[in-house]
PDB file of C-alpha atoms and ligand atoms in Angstrom:
ATOM      1  CA  MET A1067      40.503 -11.487   3.587  1.00 80.00           C
ATOM      2  CA  ALA A1068      37.747 -11.772   6.160  1.00 86.00           C
ATOM      3  CA  ARG A1069      36.551 -14.778   8.131  1.00 94.00           C
ATOM      4  CA  LEU A1070      32.787 -14.782   8.372  1.00 97.00           C
ATOM      5  CA  SER A1071      30.399 -16.947  10.344  1.00 98.00           C
ATOM      6  CA  ILE A1072      27.194 -17.288   8.337  1.00 98.00           C
ATOM      7  CA  ASN A1073      24.368 -19.604   9.377  1.00 97.00           C
ATOM      8  CA  GLY A1074      26.782 -21.528  11.586  1.00 97.00           C
ATOM      9  CA  GLN A1075      29.376 -22.092   8.871  1.00 97.00           C
ATOM     10  CA  THR A1076      32.745 -20.402   8.495  1.00 97.00           C
ATOM     11  CA  TYR A1077      33.681 -18.727   5.216  1.00 97.00           C
ATOM     12  CA  ASP A1078      37.004 -17.124   4.344  1.00 96.00           C
ATOM     13  CA  VAL A1079      36.256 -14.461   1.773  1.00 95.00           C
ATOM     14  CA  ASP A1080      38.597 -12.318  -0.204  1.00 95.00           C
ATOM     15  CA  ALA A1081      36.942  -8.906  -0.391  1.00 95.00           C
ATOM     16  CA  ASP A1082      37.885  -5.267  -0.033  1.00 96.00           C
ATOM     17  CA  PRO A1083      37.116  -4.283   3.596  1.00 95.00           C
ATOM     18  CA  ASN A1084      34.574  -1.721   2.407  1.00 97.00           C
ATOM     19  CA  THR A1085      32.592  -4.173   0.303  1.00 97.00           C
ATOM     20  CA  PRO A1086      28.986  -4.269   1.520  1.00 98.00           C
ATOM     21  CA  LEU A1087      28.164  -7.505   3.309  1.00 98.00           C
ATOM     22  CA  LEU A1088      25.226  -7.999   0.928  1.00 98.00           C
ATOM     23  CA  TRP A1089      27.518  -8.510  -2.064  1.00 98.00           C
ATOM     24  CA  VAL A1090      29.746 -10.930  -0.193  1.00 98.00           C
ATOM     25  CA  ILE A1091      26.739 -12.969   0.927  1.00 98.00           C
ATOM     26  CA  ARG A1092      25.252 -13.099  -2.558  1.00 98.00           C
ATOM     27  CA  GLU A1093      28.253 -13.191  -4.873  1.00 97.00           C
ATOM     28  CA  GLN A1094      30.951 -14.930  -2.891  1.00 96.00           C
ATOM     29  CA  VAL A1095      29.083 -17.129  -0.478  1.00 97.00           C
ATOM     30  CA  GLY A1096      26.265 -17.791  -2.973  1.00 98.00           C
ATOM     31  CA  LEU A1097      23.329 -17.237  -0.630  1.00 98.00           C
ATOM     32  CA  THR A1098      20.931 -15.336  -2.853  1.00 98.00           C
ATOM     33  CA  GLY A1099      17.883 -15.268  -0.577  1.00 98.00           C
ATOM     34  CA  THR A1100      19.015 -11.857   0.671  1.00 98.00           C
ATOM     35  CA  LYS A1101      17.944  -9.274  -1.900  1.00 98.00           C
ATOM     36  CA  TYR A1102      19.246  -5.986  -3.256  1.00 98.00           C
ATOM     37  CA  GLY A1103      16.617  -3.268  -3.447  1.00 98.00           C
ATOM     38  CA  CYS A1104      17.873   0.262  -2.948  1.00 98.00           C
ATOM     39  CA  GLY A1105      21.465  -0.042  -1.776  1.00 98.00           C
ATOM     40  CA  VAL A1106      21.060   2.904   0.598  1.00 98.00           C
ATOM     41  CA  ALA A1107      19.485   1.374   3.720  1.00 98.00           C
ATOM     42  CA  GLN A1108      15.969   2.501   2.839  1.00 98.00           C
ATOM     43  CA  CYS A1109      13.989  -0.565   1.745  1.00 98.00           C
ATOM     44  CA  GLY A1110      15.110  -3.428   3.999  1.00 98.00           C
ATOM     45  CA  ALA A1111      15.259  -6.076   1.249  1.00 98.00           C
ATOM     46  CA  CYS A1112      18.827  -6.866   2.301  1.00 98.00           C
ATOM     47  CA  THR A1113      18.097  -7.383   6.011  1.00 98.00           C
ATOM     48  CA  VAL A1114      20.121 -10.058   7.828  1.00 98.00           C
ATOM     49  CA  HIS A1115      20.871 -10.648  11.494  1.00 98.00           C
ATOM     50  CA  ILE A1116      24.198  -9.694  13.025  1.00 98.00           C
ATOM     51  CA  ASP A1117      24.462 -11.227  16.480  1.00 98.00           C
ATOM     52  CA  GLY A1118      20.665 -11.464  16.446  1.00 97.00           C
ATOM     53  CA  ALA A1119      19.927  -7.853  15.494  1.00 98.00           C
ATOM     54  CA  ALA A1120      18.356  -6.853  12.173  1.00 98.00           C
ATOM     55  CA  VAL A1121      20.890  -5.062   9.975  1.00 98.00           C
ATOM     56  CA  ARG A1122      20.648  -3.731   6.419  1.00 98.00           C
ATOM     57  CA  SER A1123      23.534  -5.509   4.780  1.00 98.00           C
ATOM     58  CA  CYS A1124      23.769  -3.204   1.752  1.00 98.00           C
ATOM     59  CA  VAL A1125      25.444  -0.560   3.904  1.00 98.00           C
ATOM     60  CA  MET A1126      27.386  -2.817   6.268  1.00 98.00           C
ATOM     61  CA  PRO A1127      31.082  -3.105   5.360  1.00 98.00           C
ATOM     62  CA  VAL A1128      32.235  -6.702   5.465  1.00 97.00           C
ATOM     63  CA  SER A1129      35.164  -5.698   7.681  1.00 96.00           C
ATOM     64  CA  ALA A1130      32.711  -4.669  10.421  1.00 97.00           C
ATOM     65  CA  VAL A1131      31.161  -8.109  10.785  1.00 97.00           C
ATOM     66  CA  ALA A1132      34.174 -10.417  10.935  1.00 92.00           C
ATOM     67  CA  GLY A1133      33.855 -12.638  13.999  1.00 92.00           C
ATOM     68  CA  LYS A1134      30.166 -11.828  14.438  1.00 97.00           C
ATOM     69  CA  ARG A1135      27.282 -14.243  14.052  1.00 98.00           C
ATOM     70  CA  ILE A1136      25.555 -13.599  10.733  1.00 98.00           C
ATOM     71  CA  THR A1137      22.217 -15.198   9.920  1.00 98.00           C
ATOM     72  CA  THR A1138      20.480 -14.980   6.564  1.00 98.00           C
ATOM     73  CA  ILE A1139      17.036 -16.182   5.515  1.00 98.00           C
ATOM     74  CA  GLU A1140      18.624 -19.517   4.535  1.00 98.00           C
ATOM     75  CA  GLY A1141      19.687 -20.048   8.150  1.00 98.00           C
ATOM     76  CA  LEU A1142      16.384 -19.283   9.823  1.00 97.00           C
ATOM     77  CA  ALA A1143      14.815 -22.735   9.746  1.00 96.00           C
ATOM     78  CA  ALA A1144      16.355 -25.048  12.326  1.00 91.00           C
ATOM     79  CA  GLY A1145      16.487 -28.834  12.344  1.00 90.00           C
ATOM     80  CA  GLY A1146      14.362 -29.062   9.210  1.00 91.00           C
ATOM     81  CA  LYS A1147      11.604 -27.008  10.816  1.00 96.00           C
ATOM     82  CA  LEU A1148      10.530 -23.586   9.598  1.00 97.00           C
ATOM     83  CA  HIS A1149      10.714 -20.663  12.009  1.00 98.00           C
ATOM     84  CA  LYS A1150       7.318 -19.736  13.471  1.00 98.00           C
ATOM     85  CA  VAL A1151       7.428 -16.495  11.473  1.00 98.00           C
ATOM     86  CA  GLN A1152       7.867 -18.446   8.249  1.00 98.00           C
ATOM     87  CA  GLN A1153       4.945 -20.668   9.256  1.00 98.00           C
ATOM     88  CA  ALA A1154       2.762 -17.643   9.940  1.00 98.00           C
ATOM     89  CA  TRP A1155       3.771 -16.209   6.561  1.00 98.00           C
ATOM     90  CA  ILE A1156       2.491 -19.350   4.844  1.00 98.00           C
ATOM     91  CA  GLU A1157      -0.677 -19.367   6.919  1.00 98.00           C
ATOM     92  CA  HIS A1158      -1.483 -15.759   5.995  1.00 98.00           C
ATOM     93  CA  ASP A1159      -0.348 -16.087   2.376  1.00 98.00           C
ATOM     94  CA  VAL A1160       1.807 -13.000   2.864  1.00 98.00           C
ATOM     95  CA  PRO A1161       4.159 -12.937  -0.145  1.00 98.00           C
ATOM     96  CA  GLN A1162       3.047 -11.510  -3.466  1.00 98.00           C
ATOM     97  CA  CYS A1163       6.055 -11.118  -5.796  1.00 98.00           C
ATOM     98  CA  GLY A1164       8.201 -12.129  -2.820  1.00 98.00           C
ATOM     99  CA  TYR A1165      11.097  -9.796  -3.474  1.00 98.00           C
ATOM    100  CA  CYS A1166      10.932  -7.922  -0.178  1.00 98.00           C
ATOM    101  CA  GLN A1167       9.907 -10.905   1.898  1.00 98.00           C
ATOM    102  CA  SER A1168      13.160 -12.407   3.089  1.00 98.00           C
ATOM    103  CA  GLY A1169      14.216  -9.017   4.411  1.00 98.00           C
ATOM    104  CA  MET A1170      10.779  -8.536   5.929  1.00 98.00           C
ATOM    105  CA  ILE A1171      10.946 -11.918   7.685  1.00 98.00           C
ATOM    106  CA  MET A1172      14.437 -11.238   9.019  1.00 98.00           C
ATOM    107  CA  ALA A1173      13.288  -7.891  10.432  1.00 98.00           C
ATOM    108  CA  VAL A1174      10.249  -9.524  12.027  1.00 98.00           C
ATOM    109  CA  THR A1175      12.178 -12.413  13.600  1.00 98.00           C
ATOM    110  CA  ALA A1176      14.579  -9.930  15.171  1.00 98.00           C
ATOM    111  CA  LEU A1177      11.641  -7.892  16.492  1.00 98.00           C
ATOM    112  CA  LEU A1178       9.968 -10.947  18.045  1.00 98.00           C
ATOM    113  CA  ALA A1179      13.229 -12.049  19.653  1.00 97.00           C
ATOM    114  CA  GLU A1180      13.355  -8.680  21.372  1.00 97.00           C
ATOM    115  CA  LYS A1181       9.610  -8.157  21.913  1.00 98.00           C
ATOM    116  CA  PRO A1182       7.719 -11.471  21.868  1.00 98.00           C
ATOM    117  CA  LYS A1183       4.288  -9.747  21.934  1.00 98.00           C
ATOM    118  CA  PRO A1184       4.684  -6.562  19.887  1.00 98.00           C
ATOM    119  CA  THR A1185       1.876  -4.024  19.703  1.00 97.00           C
ATOM    120  CA  ASP A1186       0.897  -2.390  16.424  1.00 97.00           C
ATOM    121  CA  ALA A1187       2.944   0.624  17.522  1.00 98.00           C
ATOM    122  CA  ASP A1188       5.972  -1.618  18.101  1.00 98.00           C
ATOM    123  CA  ILE A1189       5.475  -3.108  14.641  1.00 98.00           C
ATOM    124  CA  ASN A1190       5.163   0.325  13.036  1.00 97.00           C
ATOM    125  CA  ALA A1191       8.357   1.468  14.714  1.00 97.00           C
ATOM    126  CA  ALA A1192      10.447  -1.637  13.991  1.00 97.00           C
ATOM    127  CA  ILE A1193       9.239  -2.862  10.605  1.00 98.00           C
ATOM    128  CA  THR A1194      10.052  -0.093   8.171  1.00 98.00           C
ATOM    129  CA  ASN A1195      10.747  -2.429   5.247  1.00 98.00           C
ATOM    130  CA  ILE A1196       9.172  -1.378   1.960  1.00 98.00           C
ATOM    131  CA  CYS A1197       6.917  -3.743   0.036  1.00 98.00           C
ATOM    132  CA  ARG A1198       5.968  -2.569  -3.443  1.00 98.00           C
ATOM    133  CA  CYS A1199       3.184  -5.146  -3.521  1.00 98.00           C
ATOM    134  CA  GLY A1200       1.560  -3.625  -0.444  1.00 97.00           C
ATOM    135  CA  THR A1201       1.523  -6.704   1.802  1.00 98.00           C
ATOM    136  CA  PHE A1202       1.684  -4.587   4.955  1.00 97.00           C
ATOM    137  CA  GLN A1203      -1.681  -5.681   6.374  1.00 97.00           C
ATOM    138  CA  GLN A1204      -0.898  -9.385   5.883  1.00 98.00           C
ATOM    139  CA  VAL A1205       2.536  -8.810   7.401  1.00 98.00           C
ATOM    140  CA  ARG A1206       0.934  -7.278  10.489  1.00 98.00           C
ATOM    141  CA  GLU A1207      -1.559 -10.130  10.868  1.00 98.00           C
ATOM    142  CA  ALA A1208       1.162 -12.742  10.425  1.00 98.00           C
ATOM    143  CA  ILE A1209       3.315 -11.042  13.066  1.00 98.00           C
ATOM    144  CA  HIS A1210       0.471 -11.277  15.569  1.00 98.00           C
ATOM    145  CA  THR A1211      -0.073 -14.942  14.662  1.00 98.00           C
ATOM    146  CA  ALA A1212       3.640 -15.726  15.084  1.00 98.00           C
ATOM    147  CA  ALA A1213       3.619 -13.907  18.422  1.00 98.00           C
ATOM    148  CA  LYS A1214       0.931 -16.296  19.660  1.00 97.00           C
ATOM    149  CA  ALA A1215       2.685 -19.445  18.376  1.00 91.00           C
TER     150      ALA A1215
HETATM  151  S1  LIG B 964      18.942  -2.886  -0.403  1.00 85.93           S
HETATM  152 FE1  LIG B 964      19.545  -2.561   1.624  1.00 85.93          FE
HETATM  153  S2  LIG B 964      17.979  -1.349   2.472  1.00 85.93           S
HETATM  154 FE2  LIG B 964      17.447  -1.499   0.372  1.00 85.93          FE
HETATM  155  S1  LIG B 965       5.831  -8.983  -1.930  1.00 85.93           S
HETATM  156 FE1  LIG B 965       6.416  -7.888  -3.705  1.00 85.93          FE
HETATM  157  S2  LIG B 965       7.672  -6.285  -2.940  1.00 85.93           S
HETATM  158 FE2  LIG B 965       6.841  -7.211  -1.172  1.00 85.93          FE
END
């Protein structure tokens, strides 16, 4: 049993301590915005925030995050208002198939919280998420727009 705080709500989940957080979020809590891509911390589709930092939830045991503040894509908008990164994503028409995008947005919001005006080098270093649709240029432009918002 683990007590998790996700998007400001408390969930008691019954899961083996080694179960990846991703599966608990999707299967037990029912928040399916966080996606499964590779399962080995390579693609970033499963990115969530743990205490504000971007973490790949497919390799994060649920036992390691009890008592921490977990945020998923569903918890990013506040008070009925989209996050500025989500707004910039709409403005730049970033998503194609969309599969990688919630993880991409979670990685970007964590980057901007740490570095409000990232350079292209900062973006290259921090945003290593894989997009099979090749939205990388739109992602970069939307990051710069969000940084100005
Ligand atoms: S599914 Fe977690 S990094 Fe790919
Ligand atoms: S938008 Fe399709 S994988 Fe990124």
